mmCIF file of C-alpha atoms in Angstrom:
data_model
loop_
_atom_site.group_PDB
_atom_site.id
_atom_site.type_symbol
_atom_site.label_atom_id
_atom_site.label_comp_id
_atom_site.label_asym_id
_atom_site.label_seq_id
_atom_site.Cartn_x
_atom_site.Cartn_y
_atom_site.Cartn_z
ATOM 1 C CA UNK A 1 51.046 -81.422 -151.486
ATOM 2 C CA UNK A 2 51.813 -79.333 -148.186
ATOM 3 C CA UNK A 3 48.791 -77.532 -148.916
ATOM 4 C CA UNK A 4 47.043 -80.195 -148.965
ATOM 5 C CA UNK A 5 48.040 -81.676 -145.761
ATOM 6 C CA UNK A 6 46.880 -78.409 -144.324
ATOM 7 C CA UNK A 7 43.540 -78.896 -145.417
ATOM 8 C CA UNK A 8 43.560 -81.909 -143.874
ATOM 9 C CA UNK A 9 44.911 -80.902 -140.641
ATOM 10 C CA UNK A 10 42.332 -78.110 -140.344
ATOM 11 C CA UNK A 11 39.156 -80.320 -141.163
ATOM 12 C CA UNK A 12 40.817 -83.003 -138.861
ATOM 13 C CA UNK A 13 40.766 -79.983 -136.272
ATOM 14 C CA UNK A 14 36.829 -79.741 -136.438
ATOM 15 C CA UNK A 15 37.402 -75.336 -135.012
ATOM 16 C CA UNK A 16 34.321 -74.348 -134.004
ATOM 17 C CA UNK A 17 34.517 -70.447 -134.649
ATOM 18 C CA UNK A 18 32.664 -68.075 -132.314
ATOM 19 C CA UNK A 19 32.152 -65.286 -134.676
ATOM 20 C CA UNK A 20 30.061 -63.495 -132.186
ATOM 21 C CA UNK A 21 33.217 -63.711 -130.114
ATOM 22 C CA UNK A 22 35.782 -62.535 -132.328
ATOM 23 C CA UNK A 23 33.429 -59.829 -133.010
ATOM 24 C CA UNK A 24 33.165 -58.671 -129.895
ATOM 25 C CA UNK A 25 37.124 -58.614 -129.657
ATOM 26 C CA UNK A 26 37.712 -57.044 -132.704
ATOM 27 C CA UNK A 27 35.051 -54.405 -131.321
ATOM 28 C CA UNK A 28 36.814 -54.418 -128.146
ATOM 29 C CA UNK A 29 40.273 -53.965 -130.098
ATOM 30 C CA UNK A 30 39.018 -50.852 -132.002
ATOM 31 C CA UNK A 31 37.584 -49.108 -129.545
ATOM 32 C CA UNK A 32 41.119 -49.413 -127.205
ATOM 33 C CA UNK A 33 42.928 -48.554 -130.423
ATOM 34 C CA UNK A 34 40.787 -45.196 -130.159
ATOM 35 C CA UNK A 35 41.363 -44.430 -126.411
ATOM 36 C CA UNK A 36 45.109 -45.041 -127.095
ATOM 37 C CA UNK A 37 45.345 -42.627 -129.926
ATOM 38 C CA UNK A 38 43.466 -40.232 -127.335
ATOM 39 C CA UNK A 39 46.079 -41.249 -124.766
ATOM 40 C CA UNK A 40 49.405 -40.432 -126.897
ATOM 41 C CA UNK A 41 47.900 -36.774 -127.855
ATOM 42 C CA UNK A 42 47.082 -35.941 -124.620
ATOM 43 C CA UNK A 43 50.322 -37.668 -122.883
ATOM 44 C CA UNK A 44 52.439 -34.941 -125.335
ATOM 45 C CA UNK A 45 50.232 -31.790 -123.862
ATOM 46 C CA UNK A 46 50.893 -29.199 -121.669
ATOM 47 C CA UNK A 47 47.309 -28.287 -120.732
ATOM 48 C CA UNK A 48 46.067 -28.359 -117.343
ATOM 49 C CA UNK A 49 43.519 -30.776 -118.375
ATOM 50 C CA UNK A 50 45.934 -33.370 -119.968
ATOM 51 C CA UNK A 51 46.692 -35.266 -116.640
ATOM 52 C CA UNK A 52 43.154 -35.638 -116.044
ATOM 53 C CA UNK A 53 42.534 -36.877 -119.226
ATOM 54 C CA UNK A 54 45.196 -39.239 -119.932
ATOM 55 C CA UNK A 55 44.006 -41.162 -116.389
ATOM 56 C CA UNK A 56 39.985 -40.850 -117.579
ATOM 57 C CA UNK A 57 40.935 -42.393 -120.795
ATOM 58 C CA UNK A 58 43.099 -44.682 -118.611
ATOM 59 C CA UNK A 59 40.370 -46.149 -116.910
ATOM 60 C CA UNK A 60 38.014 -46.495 -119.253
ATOM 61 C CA UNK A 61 40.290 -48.841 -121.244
ATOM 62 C CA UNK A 62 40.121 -50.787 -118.043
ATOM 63 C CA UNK A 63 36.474 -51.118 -118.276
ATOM 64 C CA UNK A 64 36.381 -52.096 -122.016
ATOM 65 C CA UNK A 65 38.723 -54.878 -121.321
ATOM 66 C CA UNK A 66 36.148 -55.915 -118.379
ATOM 67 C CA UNK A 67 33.081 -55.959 -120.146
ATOM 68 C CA UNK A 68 34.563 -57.626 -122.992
ATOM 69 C CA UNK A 69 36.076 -60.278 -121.030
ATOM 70 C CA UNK A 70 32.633 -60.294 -119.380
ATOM 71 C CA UNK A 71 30.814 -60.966 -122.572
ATOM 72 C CA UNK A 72 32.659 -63.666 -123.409
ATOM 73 C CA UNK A 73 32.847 -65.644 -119.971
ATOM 74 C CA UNK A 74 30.034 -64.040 -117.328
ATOM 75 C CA UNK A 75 26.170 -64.140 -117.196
ATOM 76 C CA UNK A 76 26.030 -62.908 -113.226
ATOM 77 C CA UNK A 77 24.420 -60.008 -112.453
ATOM 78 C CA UNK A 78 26.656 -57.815 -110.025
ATOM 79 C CA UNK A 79 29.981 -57.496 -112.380
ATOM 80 C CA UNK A 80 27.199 -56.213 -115.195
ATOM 81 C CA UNK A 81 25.799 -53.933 -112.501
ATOM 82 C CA UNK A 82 29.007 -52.466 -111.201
ATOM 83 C CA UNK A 83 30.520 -52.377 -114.977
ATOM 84 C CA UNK A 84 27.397 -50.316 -115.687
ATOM 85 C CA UNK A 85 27.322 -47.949 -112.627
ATOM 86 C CA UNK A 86 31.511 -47.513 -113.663
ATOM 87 C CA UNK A 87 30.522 -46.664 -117.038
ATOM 88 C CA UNK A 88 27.964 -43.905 -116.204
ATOM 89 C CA UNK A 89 30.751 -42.748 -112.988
ATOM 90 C CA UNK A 90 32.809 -41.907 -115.903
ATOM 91 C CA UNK A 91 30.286 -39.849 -118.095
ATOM 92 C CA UNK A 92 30.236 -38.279 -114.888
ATOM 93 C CA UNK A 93 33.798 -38.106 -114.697
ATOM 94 C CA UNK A 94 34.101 -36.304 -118.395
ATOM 95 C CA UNK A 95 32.338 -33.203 -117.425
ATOM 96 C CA UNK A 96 33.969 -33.126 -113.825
ATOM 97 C CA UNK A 97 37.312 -32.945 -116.396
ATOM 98 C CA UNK A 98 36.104 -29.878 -117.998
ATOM 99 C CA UNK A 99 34.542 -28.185 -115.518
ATOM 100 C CA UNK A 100 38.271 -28.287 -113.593
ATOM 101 C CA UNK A 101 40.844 -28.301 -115.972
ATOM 102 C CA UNK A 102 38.902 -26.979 -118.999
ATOM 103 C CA UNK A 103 39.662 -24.558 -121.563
ATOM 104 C CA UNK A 104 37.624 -22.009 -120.418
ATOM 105 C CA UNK A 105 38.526 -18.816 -119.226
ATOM 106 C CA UNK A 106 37.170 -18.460 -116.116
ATOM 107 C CA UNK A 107 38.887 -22.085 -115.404
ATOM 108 C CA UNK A 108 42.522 -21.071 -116.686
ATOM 109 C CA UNK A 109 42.333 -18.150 -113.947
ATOM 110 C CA UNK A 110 41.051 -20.503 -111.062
ATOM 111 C CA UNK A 111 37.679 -19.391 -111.370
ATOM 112 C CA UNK A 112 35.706 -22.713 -111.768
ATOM 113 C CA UNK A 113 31.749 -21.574 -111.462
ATOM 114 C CA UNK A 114 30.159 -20.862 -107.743
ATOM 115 C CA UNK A 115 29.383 -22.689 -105.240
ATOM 116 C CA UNK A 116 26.257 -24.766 -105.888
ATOM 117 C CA UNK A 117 28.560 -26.219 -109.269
ATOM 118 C CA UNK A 118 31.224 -27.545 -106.497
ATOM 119 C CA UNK A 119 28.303 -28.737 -104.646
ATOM 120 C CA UNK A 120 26.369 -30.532 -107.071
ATOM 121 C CA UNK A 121 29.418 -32.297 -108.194
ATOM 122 C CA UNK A 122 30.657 -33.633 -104.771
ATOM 123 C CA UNK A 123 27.240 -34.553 -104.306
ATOM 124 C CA UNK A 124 27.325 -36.409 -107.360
ATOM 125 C CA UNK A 125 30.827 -38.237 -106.210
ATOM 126 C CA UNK A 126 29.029 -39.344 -103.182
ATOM 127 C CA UNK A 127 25.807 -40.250 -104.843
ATOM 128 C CA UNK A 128 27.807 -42.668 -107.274
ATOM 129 C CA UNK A 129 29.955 -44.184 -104.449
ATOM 130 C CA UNK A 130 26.560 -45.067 -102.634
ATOM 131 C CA UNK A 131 24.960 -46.432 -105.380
ATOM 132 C CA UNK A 132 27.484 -48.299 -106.300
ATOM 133 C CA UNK A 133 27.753 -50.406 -103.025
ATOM 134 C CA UNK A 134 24.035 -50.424 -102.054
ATOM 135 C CA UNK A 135 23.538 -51.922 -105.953
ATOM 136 C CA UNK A 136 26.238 -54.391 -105.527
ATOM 137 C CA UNK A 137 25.050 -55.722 -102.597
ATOM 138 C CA UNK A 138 21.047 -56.089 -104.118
ATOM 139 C CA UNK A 139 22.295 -57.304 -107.172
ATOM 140 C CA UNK A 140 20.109 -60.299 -106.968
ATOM 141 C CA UNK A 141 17.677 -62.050 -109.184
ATOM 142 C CA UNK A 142 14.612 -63.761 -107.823
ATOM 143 C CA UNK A 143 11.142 -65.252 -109.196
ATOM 144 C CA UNK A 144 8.589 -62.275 -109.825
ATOM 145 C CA UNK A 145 11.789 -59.434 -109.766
ATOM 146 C CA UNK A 146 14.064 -60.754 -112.593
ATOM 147 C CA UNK A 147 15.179 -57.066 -112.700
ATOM 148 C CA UNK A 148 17.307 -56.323 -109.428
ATOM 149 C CA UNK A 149 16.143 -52.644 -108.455
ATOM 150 C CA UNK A 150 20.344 -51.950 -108.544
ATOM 151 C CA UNK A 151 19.805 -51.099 -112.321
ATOM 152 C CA UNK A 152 16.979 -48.689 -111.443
ATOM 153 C CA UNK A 153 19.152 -47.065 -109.066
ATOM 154 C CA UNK A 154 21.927 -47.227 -111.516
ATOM 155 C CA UNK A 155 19.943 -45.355 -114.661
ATOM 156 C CA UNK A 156 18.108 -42.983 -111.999
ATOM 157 C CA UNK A 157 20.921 -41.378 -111.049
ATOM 158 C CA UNK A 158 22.036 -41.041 -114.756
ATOM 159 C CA UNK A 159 19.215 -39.321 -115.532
ATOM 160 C CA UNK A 160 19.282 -36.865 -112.140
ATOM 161 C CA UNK A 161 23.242 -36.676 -113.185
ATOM 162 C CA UNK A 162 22.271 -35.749 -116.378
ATOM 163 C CA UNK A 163 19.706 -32.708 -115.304
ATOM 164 C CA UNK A 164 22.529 -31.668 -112.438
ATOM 165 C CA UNK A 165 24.954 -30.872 -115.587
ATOM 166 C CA UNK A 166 23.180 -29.491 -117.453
ATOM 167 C CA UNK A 167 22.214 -27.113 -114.541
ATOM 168 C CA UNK A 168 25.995 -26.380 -113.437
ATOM 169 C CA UNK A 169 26.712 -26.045 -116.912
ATOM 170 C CA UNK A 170 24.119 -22.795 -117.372
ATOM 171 C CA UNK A 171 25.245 -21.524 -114.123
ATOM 172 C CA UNK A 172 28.674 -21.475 -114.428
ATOM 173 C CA UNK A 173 29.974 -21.366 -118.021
ATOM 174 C CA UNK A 174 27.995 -19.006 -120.089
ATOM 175 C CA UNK A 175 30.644 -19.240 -123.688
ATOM 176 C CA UNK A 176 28.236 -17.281 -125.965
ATOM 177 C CA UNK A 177 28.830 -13.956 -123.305
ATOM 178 C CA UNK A 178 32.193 -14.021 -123.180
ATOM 179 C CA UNK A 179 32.835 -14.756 -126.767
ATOM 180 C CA UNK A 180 31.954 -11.147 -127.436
ATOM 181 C CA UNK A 181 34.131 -10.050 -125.205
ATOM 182 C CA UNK A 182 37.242 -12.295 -126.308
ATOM 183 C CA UNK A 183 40.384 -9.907 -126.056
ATOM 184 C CA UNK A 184 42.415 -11.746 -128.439
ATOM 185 C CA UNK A 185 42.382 -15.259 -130.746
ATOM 186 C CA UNK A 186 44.041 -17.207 -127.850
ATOM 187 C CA UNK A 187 41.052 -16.483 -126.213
ATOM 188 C CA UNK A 188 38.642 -17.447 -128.492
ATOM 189 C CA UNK A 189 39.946 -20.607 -129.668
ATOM 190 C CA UNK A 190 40.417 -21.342 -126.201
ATOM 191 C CA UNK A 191 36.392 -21.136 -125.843
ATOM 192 C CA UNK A 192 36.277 -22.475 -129.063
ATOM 193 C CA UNK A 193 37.638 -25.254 -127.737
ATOM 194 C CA UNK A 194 35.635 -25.784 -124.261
ATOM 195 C CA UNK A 195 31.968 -25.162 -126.271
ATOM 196 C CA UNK A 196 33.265 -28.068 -128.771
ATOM 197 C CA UNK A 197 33.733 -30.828 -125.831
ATOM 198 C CA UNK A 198 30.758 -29.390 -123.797
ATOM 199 C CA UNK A 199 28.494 -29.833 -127.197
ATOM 200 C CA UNK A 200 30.215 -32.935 -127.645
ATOM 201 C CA UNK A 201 29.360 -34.133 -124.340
ATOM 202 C CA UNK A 202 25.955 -33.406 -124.127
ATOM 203 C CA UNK A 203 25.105 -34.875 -128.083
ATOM 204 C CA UNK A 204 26.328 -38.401 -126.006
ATOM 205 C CA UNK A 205 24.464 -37.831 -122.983
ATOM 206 C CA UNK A 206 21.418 -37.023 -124.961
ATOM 207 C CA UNK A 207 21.937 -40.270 -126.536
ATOM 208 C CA UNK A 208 22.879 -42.609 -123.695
ATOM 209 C CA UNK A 209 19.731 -40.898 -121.598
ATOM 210 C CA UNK A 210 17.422 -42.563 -124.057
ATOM 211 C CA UNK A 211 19.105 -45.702 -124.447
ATOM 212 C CA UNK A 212 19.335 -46.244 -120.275
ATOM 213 C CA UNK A 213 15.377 -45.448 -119.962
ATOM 214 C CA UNK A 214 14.613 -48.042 -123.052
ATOM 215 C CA UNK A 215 16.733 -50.387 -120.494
ATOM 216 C CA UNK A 216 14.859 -49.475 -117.206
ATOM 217 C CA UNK A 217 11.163 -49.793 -119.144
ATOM 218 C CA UNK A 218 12.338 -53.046 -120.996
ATOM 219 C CA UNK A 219 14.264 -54.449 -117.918
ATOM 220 C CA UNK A 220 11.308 -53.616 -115.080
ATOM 221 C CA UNK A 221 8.113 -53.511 -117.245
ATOM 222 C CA UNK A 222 8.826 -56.099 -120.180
ATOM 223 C CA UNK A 223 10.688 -58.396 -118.555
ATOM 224 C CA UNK A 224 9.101 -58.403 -115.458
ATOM 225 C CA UNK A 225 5.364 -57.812 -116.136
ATOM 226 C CA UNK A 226 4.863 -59.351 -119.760
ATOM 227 C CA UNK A 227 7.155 -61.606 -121.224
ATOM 228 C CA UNK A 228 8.381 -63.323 -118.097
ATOM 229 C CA UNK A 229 9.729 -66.355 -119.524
ATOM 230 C CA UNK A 230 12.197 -64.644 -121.484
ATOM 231 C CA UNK A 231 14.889 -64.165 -118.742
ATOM 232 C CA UNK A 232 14.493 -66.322 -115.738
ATOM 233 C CA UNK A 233 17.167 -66.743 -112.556
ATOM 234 C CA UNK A 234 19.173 -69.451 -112.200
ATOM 235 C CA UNK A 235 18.865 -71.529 -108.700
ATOM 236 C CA UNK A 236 21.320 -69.216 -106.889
ATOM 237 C CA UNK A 237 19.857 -66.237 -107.910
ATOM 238 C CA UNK A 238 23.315 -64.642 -108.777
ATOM 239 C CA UNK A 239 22.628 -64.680 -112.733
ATOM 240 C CA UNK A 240 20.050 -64.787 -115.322
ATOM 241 C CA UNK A 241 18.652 -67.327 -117.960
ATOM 242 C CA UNK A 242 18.260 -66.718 -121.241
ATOM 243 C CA UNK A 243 15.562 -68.786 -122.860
ATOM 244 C CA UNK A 244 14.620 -66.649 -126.043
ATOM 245 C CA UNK A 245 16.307 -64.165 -128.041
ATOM 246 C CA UNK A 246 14.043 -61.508 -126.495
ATOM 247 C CA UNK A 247 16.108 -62.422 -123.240
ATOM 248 C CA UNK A 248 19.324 -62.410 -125.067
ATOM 249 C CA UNK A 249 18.377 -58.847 -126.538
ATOM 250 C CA UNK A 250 17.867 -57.959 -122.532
ATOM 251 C CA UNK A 251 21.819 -58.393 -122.243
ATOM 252 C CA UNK A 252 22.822 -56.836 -125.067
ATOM 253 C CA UNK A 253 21.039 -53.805 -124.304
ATOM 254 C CA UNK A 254 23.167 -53.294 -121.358
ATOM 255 C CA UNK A 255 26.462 -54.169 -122.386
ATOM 256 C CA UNK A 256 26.120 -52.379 -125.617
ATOM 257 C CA UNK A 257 24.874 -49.255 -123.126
ATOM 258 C CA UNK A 258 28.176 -49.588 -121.258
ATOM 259 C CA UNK A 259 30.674 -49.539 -124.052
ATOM 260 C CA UNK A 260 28.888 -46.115 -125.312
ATOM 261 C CA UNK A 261 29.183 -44.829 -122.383
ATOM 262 C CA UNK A 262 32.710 -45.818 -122.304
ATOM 263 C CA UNK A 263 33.228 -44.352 -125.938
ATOM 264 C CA UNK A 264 32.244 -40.536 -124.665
ATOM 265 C CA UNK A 265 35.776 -39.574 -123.234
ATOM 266 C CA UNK A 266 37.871 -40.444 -126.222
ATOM 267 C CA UNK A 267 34.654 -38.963 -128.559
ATOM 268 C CA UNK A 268 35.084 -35.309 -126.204
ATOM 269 C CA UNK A 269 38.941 -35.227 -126.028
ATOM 270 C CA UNK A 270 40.149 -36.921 -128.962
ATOM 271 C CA UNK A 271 37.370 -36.175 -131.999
ATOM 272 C CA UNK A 272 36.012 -33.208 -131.001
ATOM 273 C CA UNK A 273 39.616 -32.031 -130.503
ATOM 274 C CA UNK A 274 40.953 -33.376 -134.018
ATOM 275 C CA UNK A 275 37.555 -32.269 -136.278
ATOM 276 C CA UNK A 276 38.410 -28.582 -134.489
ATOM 277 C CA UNK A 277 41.941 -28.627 -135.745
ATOM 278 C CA UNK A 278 40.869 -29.830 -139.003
ATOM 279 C CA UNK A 279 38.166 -26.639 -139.300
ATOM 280 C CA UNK A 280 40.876 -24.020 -137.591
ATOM 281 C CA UNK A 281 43.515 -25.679 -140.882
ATOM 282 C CA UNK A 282 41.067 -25.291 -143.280
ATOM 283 C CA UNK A 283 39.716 -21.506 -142.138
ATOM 284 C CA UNK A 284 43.673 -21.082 -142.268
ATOM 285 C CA UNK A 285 44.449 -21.922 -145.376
ATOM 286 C CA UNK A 286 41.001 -20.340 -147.198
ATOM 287 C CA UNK A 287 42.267 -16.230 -145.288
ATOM 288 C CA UNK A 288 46.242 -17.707 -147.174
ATOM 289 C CA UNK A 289 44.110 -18.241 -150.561
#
């Protein structure tokens, strides 16, 4: 009988479920869950780079909780554009992490690379700063340029970021040379350790480097040259217009972009760290046997 009433109740209800919103909660849910498990190892270290850490993995649970919120509620263009710009600030941010506080040794004795890796870094700081508020202030959407030229700006300098790494990353920490010369197995696992994250980093950035060009040719050349009717501007010019699901595909590139982006720290200090400590076990116990 109670069961029955229930029924009742719930059909009298009429819930309309957004399962593309609880989706993109559960999604949301998971992927904090992750940065939190990140958060607790690092929080219990005694490394140099756990501070760092802990407040990368901070923020980027920030920025998962303000895309997702944005997802559900927002269609304007300047949160997306700022969200994204954030997102690829800390990629950025991850390799600025290791290159300071890393496990290498040339860090742990204060030696972190020459000049021209300082440089390139600081230059990327200000580069992301200026970008950041030049792109939020032409985030706008008008007929003929549905694509604001802040998302070019935005990817561009992921890509140049991308090459700059890559370059301090030859220059300054060359792990193959000194792995010959380890003097003892602190040493080793210690660049063990730093050519795990660094490989882990770069596997991402690989990855998020195609996925932000497929957004700048869709975004400026699709979008704006041959399927123009897809996403439109509303009358203020603040937001976009979805008419097909070609447009709606437009958005999803994006956000989906910034939540991978978002997913590199915890994938560099939390897997990378975990599936090394598994291996080290497992050579362990196969010398015991």
């Amino acid at each position: 009988m109670i069961i029955d009433d229930i029924i009742v109740a719930v059909n009298d209800a009429d819930f309309d479920i957004d399962f593309k919103g609880v989706f993109t909660v559960s999604k949301a849910l998971f992927t904090s869950f992750g940065i939190y498990k990140a958060t607790t190892i690092w929080s219990k270290s005694d490394s140099a780079l756990a501070k760092p850490a802990v407040r990368l993995l901070g923020f980027n649970a920030l920025l998962v909780a303000l895309i997702t919120i944005y997802k559900l509620t927002r269609r304007e263009i300047a949160p997306l554009f700022v969200l994204q710009c954030l997102s690829h600030y800390s990629c950025f941010l991850v390799f600025a992490a290791l290159a300071g506080f890393g496990s290498h040794p040339k860090i742990k004795k204060g030696k972190r690379g020459d000049r021209r890796i300082a440089l390139a870094i600081w230059t990327l700081h200000l580069l992301y700063a200026i970008v950041l508020v030049l792109g939020f202030l032409w985030a706008e959407c008008y007929e003929g340029h549905v694509y604001p030229v802040s998302f070019l700006m935005s990817d561009t300098l992921f890509l140049v970021s991308y090459v700059m790494l890559l370059y301090t990353k030859k220059r300054g920490f060359d792990v193959e040379s000194l792995m010959d010369d380890a003097e003892d197995d602190a040493t080793k696992e210690d660049l063990e350790l730093f050519n795990a994250q660094i490989d882990a980093f770069f596997s991402q950035q690989r990855i998020l480097v195609v996925w932000h060009f497929v957004e700048m040719v869709l975004g400026y050349v699709l979008f704006n040259v041959l399927f123009e009717d897809a996403v439109t501007c509303d009358e203020s010019g603040d937001a976009w217009v979805f008419n097909f699901k070609a447009g709606k595909l437009f958005l999803l590139l994006h956000t989906y972009g910034v939540k991978q982006g978002l997913g590199v720290a915890s994938k560099v200090f939390f897997k990378t760290v975990k599936k090394l400590d598994k291996k080290r076990k497992m050579e362990a116990k196969e010398k015991g046997e």
